[in-house]
Amino acid sequence: MTIRATNQARVIPLRPFPALPGPAPAREPLWRDLVGDVLRGERLAQERTLKDVADTARISMAYLSEVERGRKEASSEVLAAAAQALGLSLAEVLALAQGELIRLSGARSRSLGAGRSGQAGRPAGPGAGSAGTVQLAA
């Protein structure tokens, strides 16, 4: 290899490649967005301020705001403190987020059509296993 060949860098384009025509692929919902939506929804339903809940949970108001907006992946300890400050258990917050995930996933799978329902080892959609349960494979 010559010195000239070793000094050549791979060029990374600064602009993304143009999008393909047609509808954009649906993005999987992120867990942090779902949990944040649950926390914010419950706080607003209780007509409480961000400062009030953050002070009760003993976490910073800025951090709680970022968790609610899905900008931060909160630890289980922070989620438990925020849930308790809202009068909920951690399990209740996670169950509400799970319900939202199932709802969104069901809407997404319906919009994709029946093409995925025949995959081996997977239920055809939400609720295809036991009613209201989520099945996890090892």
PDB file of C-alpha atoms in Angstrom:
ATOM      1  CA  MET A   1       0.000   0.000   0.000  1.00  0.00           C
ATOM      2  CA  THR A   2       1.336   3.427  -0.875  1.00  0.00           C
ATOM      3  CA  ILE A   3       1.524   6.415   1.409  1.00  0.00           C
ATOM      4  CA  ARG A   4      -1.024   8.163  -0.774  1.00  0.00           C
ATOM      5  CA  ALA A   5      -3.519   5.307  -0.337  1.00  0.00           C
ATOM      6  CA  THR A   6      -3.164   5.335   3.450  1.00  0.00           C
ATOM      7  CA  ASN A   7      -3.810   9.092   3.641  1.00  0.00           C
ATOM      8  CA  GLN A   8      -7.147   8.897   1.847  1.00  0.00           C
ATOM      9  CA  ALA A   9     -10.106   9.142   4.191  1.00  0.00           C
ATOM     10  CA  ARG A  10     -13.517   7.650   3.638  1.00  0.00           C
ATOM     11  CA  VAL A  11     -15.976  10.458   2.961  1.00  0.00           C
ATOM     12  CA  ILE A  12     -19.200  10.446   4.951  1.00  0.00           C
ATOM     13  CA  PRO A  13     -21.965  12.486   3.302  1.00  0.00           C
ATOM     14  CA  LEU A  14     -23.305  15.325   5.426  1.00  0.00           C
ATOM     15  CA  ARG A  15     -26.760  15.159   3.889  1.00  0.00           C
ATOM     16  CA  PRO A  16     -28.930  12.091   4.277  1.00  0.00           C
ATOM     17  CA  PHE A  17     -29.823  10.121   1.207  1.00  0.00           C
ATOM     18  CA  PRO A  18     -33.127  11.216  -0.306  1.00  0.00           C
ATOM     19  CA  ALA A  19     -36.153   9.397   1.052  1.00  0.00           C
ATOM     20  CA  LEU A  20     -37.713   6.737  -1.078  1.00  0.00           C
ATOM     21  CA  PRO A  21     -41.101   7.636  -2.552  1.00  0.00           C
ATOM     22  CA  GLY A  22     -44.138   6.367  -0.715  1.00  0.00           C
ATOM     23  CA  PRO A  23     -45.235   6.408   2.910  1.00  0.00           C
ATOM     24  CA  ALA A  24     -42.558   6.559   5.570  1.00  0.00           C
ATOM     25  CA  PRO A  25     -42.121   3.320   7.513  1.00  0.00           C
ATOM     26  CA  ALA A  26     -43.862   3.346  10.884  1.00  0.00           C
ATOM     27  CA  ARG A  27     -41.495   3.819  13.810  1.00  0.00           C
ATOM     28  CA  GLU A  28     -41.730   1.483  16.776  1.00  0.00           C
ATOM     29  CA  PRO A  29     -42.813   3.391  19.884  1.00  0.00           C
ATOM     30  CA  LEU A  30     -40.007   3.853  22.391  1.00  0.00           C
ATOM     31  CA  TRP A  31     -40.589   2.696  25.975  1.00  0.00           C
ATOM     32  CA  ARG A  32     -39.272   5.970  27.385  1.00  0.00           C
ATOM     33  CA  ASP A  33     -41.838   7.897  25.316  1.00  0.00           C
ATOM     34  CA  LEU A  34     -44.679   5.688  26.538  1.00  0.00           C
ATOM     35  CA  VAL A  35     -43.665   5.923  30.206  1.00  0.00           C
ATOM     36  CA  GLY A  36     -43.156   9.676  29.895  1.00  0.00           C
ATOM     37  CA  ASP A  37     -46.608  10.072  28.359  1.00  0.00           C
ATOM     38  CA  VAL A  38     -48.156   8.091  31.221  1.00  0.00           C
ATOM     39  CA  LEU A  39     -46.389  10.196  33.870  1.00  0.00           C
ATOM     40  CA  ARG A  40     -47.312  13.470  32.197  1.00  0.00           C
ATOM     41  CA  GLY A  41     -50.903  12.392  31.583  1.00  0.00           C
ATOM     42  CA  GLU A  42     -51.374  11.380  35.201  1.00  0.00           C
ATOM     43  CA  ARG A  43     -49.761  14.599  36.473  1.00  0.00           C
ATOM     44  CA  LEU A  44     -52.006  16.727  34.269  1.00  0.00           C
ATOM     45  CA  ALA A  45     -55.090  14.698  35.220  1.00  0.00           C
ATOM     46  CA  GLN A  46     -54.304  15.501  38.854  1.00  0.00           C
ATOM     47  CA  GLU A  47     -53.808  19.175  37.902  1.00  0.00           C
ATOM     48  CA  ARG A  48     -50.375  19.183  39.517  1.00  0.00           C
ATOM     49  CA  THR A  49     -47.349  21.171  38.464  1.00  0.00           C
ATOM     50  CA  LEU A  50     -44.078  19.692  37.358  1.00  0.00           C
ATOM     51  CA  LYS A  51     -42.390  21.377  40.331  1.00  0.00           C
ATOM     52  CA  ASP A  52     -44.845  19.881  42.811  1.00  0.00           C
ATOM     53  CA  VAL A  53     -44.355  16.302  41.556  1.00  0.00           C
ATOM     54  CA  ALA A  54     -40.580  16.703  41.229  1.00  0.00           C
ATOM     55  CA  ASP A  55     -40.308  18.052  44.776  1.00  0.00           C
ATOM     56  CA  THR A  56     -42.467  15.231  46.155  1.00  0.00           C
ATOM     57  CA  ALA A  57     -40.416  12.630  44.247  1.00  0.00           C
ATOM     58  CA  ARG A  58     -37.149  14.320  45.283  1.00  0.00           C
ATOM     59  CA  ILE A  59     -35.873  14.554  41.711  1.00  0.00           C
ATOM     60  CA  SER A  60     -34.991  17.675  39.776  1.00  0.00           C
ATOM     61  CA  MET A  61     -37.731  19.419  37.886  1.00  0.00           C
ATOM     62  CA  ALA A  62     -35.569  19.529  34.733  1.00  0.00           C
ATOM     63  CA  TYR A  63     -34.929  15.789  34.867  1.00  0.00           C
ATOM     64  CA  LEU A  64     -38.604  14.950  35.420  1.00  0.00           C
ATOM     65  CA  SER A  65     -39.472  17.175  32.464  1.00  0.00           C
ATOM     66  CA  GLU A  66     -36.985  15.292  30.275  1.00  0.00           C
ATOM     67  CA  VAL A  67     -38.390  11.947  31.421  1.00  0.00           C
ATOM     68  CA  GLU A  68     -41.937  13.089  30.640  1.00  0.00           C
ATOM     69  CA  ARG A  69     -40.873  14.223  27.167  1.00  0.00           C
ATOM     70  CA  GLY A  70     -39.088  10.920  26.485  1.00  0.00           C
ATOM     71  CA  ARG A  71     -35.663  12.563  26.323  1.00  0.00           C
ATOM     72  CA  LYS A  72     -34.197  10.532  29.198  1.00  0.00           C
ATOM     73  CA  GLU A  73     -34.295   6.821  29.987  1.00  0.00           C
ATOM     74  CA  ALA A  74     -35.100   6.952  33.705  1.00  0.00           C
ATOM     75  CA  SER A  75     -33.902   4.330  36.177  1.00  0.00           C
ATOM     76  CA  SER A  76     -36.401   2.150  37.989  1.00  0.00           C
ATOM     77  CA  GLU A  77     -35.700   4.125  41.168  1.00  0.00           C
ATOM     78  CA  VAL A  78     -36.593   7.432  39.499  1.00  0.00           C
ATOM     79  CA  LEU A  79     -39.700   5.942  37.907  1.00  0.00           C
ATOM     80  CA  ALA A  80     -40.795   4.489  41.249  1.00  0.00           C
ATOM     81  CA  ALA A  81     -40.283   7.848  42.973  1.00  0.00           C
ATOM     82  CA  ALA A  82     -42.247   9.710  40.284  1.00  0.00           C
ATOM     83  CA  ALA A  83     -45.023   7.100  40.386  1.00  0.00           C
ATOM     84  CA  GLN A  84     -45.251   7.281  44.169  1.00  0.00           C
ATOM     85  CA  ALA A  85     -45.365  11.081  44.014  1.00  0.00           C
ATOM     86  CA  LEU A  86     -48.393  10.684  41.741  1.00  0.00           C
ATOM     87  CA  GLY A  87     -50.043   8.180  44.094  1.00  0.00           C
ATOM     88  CA  LEU A  88     -49.350   5.217  41.794  1.00  0.00           C
ATOM     89  CA  SER A  89     -47.188   2.160  42.108  1.00  0.00           C
ATOM     90  CA  LEU A  90     -44.395   1.473  39.656  1.00  0.00           C
ATOM     91  CA  ALA A  91     -46.404  -1.539  38.459  1.00  0.00           C
ATOM     92  CA  GLU A  92     -49.401   0.684  37.678  1.00  0.00           C
ATOM     93  CA  VAL A  93     -47.286   3.107  35.637  1.00  0.00           C
ATOM     94  CA  LEU A  94     -45.676   0.255  33.710  1.00  0.00           C
ATOM     95  CA  ALA A  95     -49.059  -1.433  33.134  1.00  0.00           C
ATOM     96  CA  LEU A  96     -50.468   1.809  31.719  1.00  0.00           C
ATOM     97  CA  ALA A  97     -47.424   2.153  29.444  1.00  0.00           C
ATOM     98  CA  GLN A  98     -47.837  -1.491  28.389  1.00  0.00           C
ATOM     99  CA  GLY A  99     -51.477  -0.864  27.488  1.00  0.00           C
ATOM    100  CA  GLU A 100     -50.463   2.084  25.352  1.00  0.00           C
ATOM    101  CA  LEU A 101     -47.755  -0.011  23.667  1.00  0.00           C
ATOM    102  CA  ILE A 102     -50.288  -2.735  22.869  1.00  0.00           C
ATOM    103  CA  ARG A 103     -52.730  -0.144  21.535  1.00  0.00           C
ATOM    104  CA  LEU A 104     -50.101   1.462  19.313  1.00  0.00           C
ATOM    105  CA  SER A 105     -48.684  -1.859  18.168  1.00  0.00           C
ATOM    106  CA  GLY A 106     -52.167  -3.070  17.293  1.00  0.00           C
ATOM    107  CA  ALA A 107     -52.835   0.045  15.242  1.00  0.00           C
ATOM    108  CA  ARG A 108     -49.456  -0.352  13.547  1.00  0.00           C
ATOM    109  CA  SER A 109     -49.965  -4.023  12.721  1.00  0.00           C
ATOM    110  CA  ARG A 110     -53.452  -3.307  11.345  1.00  0.00           C
ATOM    111  CA  SER A 111     -51.990  -0.595   9.103  1.00  0.00           C
ATOM    112  CA  LEU A 112     -49.364  -3.033   7.804  1.00  0.00           C
ATOM    113  CA  GLY A 113     -52.051  -5.513   6.772  1.00  0.00           C
ATOM    114  CA  ALA A 114     -52.273  -9.223   7.356  1.00  0.00           C
ATOM    115  CA  GLY A 115     -48.824  -9.983   5.934  1.00  0.00           C
ATOM    116  CA  ARG A 116     -47.225 -10.521   9.338  1.00  0.00           C
ATOM    117  CA  SER A 117     -49.910 -12.692  10.869  1.00  0.00           C
ATOM    118  CA  GLY A 118     -48.453 -15.890   9.448  1.00  0.00           C
ATOM    119  CA  GLN A 119     -45.058 -15.665  11.120  1.00  0.00           C
ATOM    120  CA  ALA A 120     -44.132 -18.809  12.987  1.00  0.00           C
ATOM    121  CA  GLY A 121     -43.824 -18.572  16.756  1.00  0.00           C
ATOM    122  CA  ARG A 122     -45.618 -15.262  17.074  1.00  0.00           C
ATOM    123  CA  PRO A 123     -49.221 -14.511  17.940  1.00  0.00           C
ATOM    124  CA  ALA A 124     -51.202 -12.916  15.112  1.00  0.00           C
ATOM    125  CA  GLY A 125     -51.576  -9.664  17.059  1.00  0.00           C
ATOM    126  CA  PRO A 126     -52.309  -8.134  20.441  1.00  0.00           C
ATOM    127  CA  GLY A 127     -54.476 -10.444  22.469  1.00  0.00           C
ATOM    128  CA  ALA A 128     -53.791 -13.455  20.232  1.00  0.00           C
ATOM    129  CA  GLY A 129     -52.238 -15.288  23.174  1.00  0.00           C
ATOM    130  CA  SER A 130     -54.075 -15.193  26.483  1.00  0.00           C
ATOM    131  CA  ALA A 131     -56.492 -12.322  26.809  1.00  0.00           C
ATOM    132  CA  GLY A 132     -54.732  -9.193  28.058  1.00  0.00           C
ATOM    133  CA  THR A 133     -51.325 -10.780  28.549  1.00  0.00           C
ATOM    134  CA  VAL A 134     -48.022 -10.261  26.833  1.00  0.00           C
ATOM    135  CA  GLN A 135     -46.060 -13.371  25.992  1.00  0.00           C
ATOM    136  CA  LEU A 136     -42.273 -13.225  26.080  1.00  0.00           C
ATOM    137  CA  ALA A 137     -40.006 -15.803  24.508  1.00  0.00           C
ATOM    138  CA  ALA A 138     -36.672 -16.780  25.993  1.00  0.00           C
TER     139      ALA A 138
END
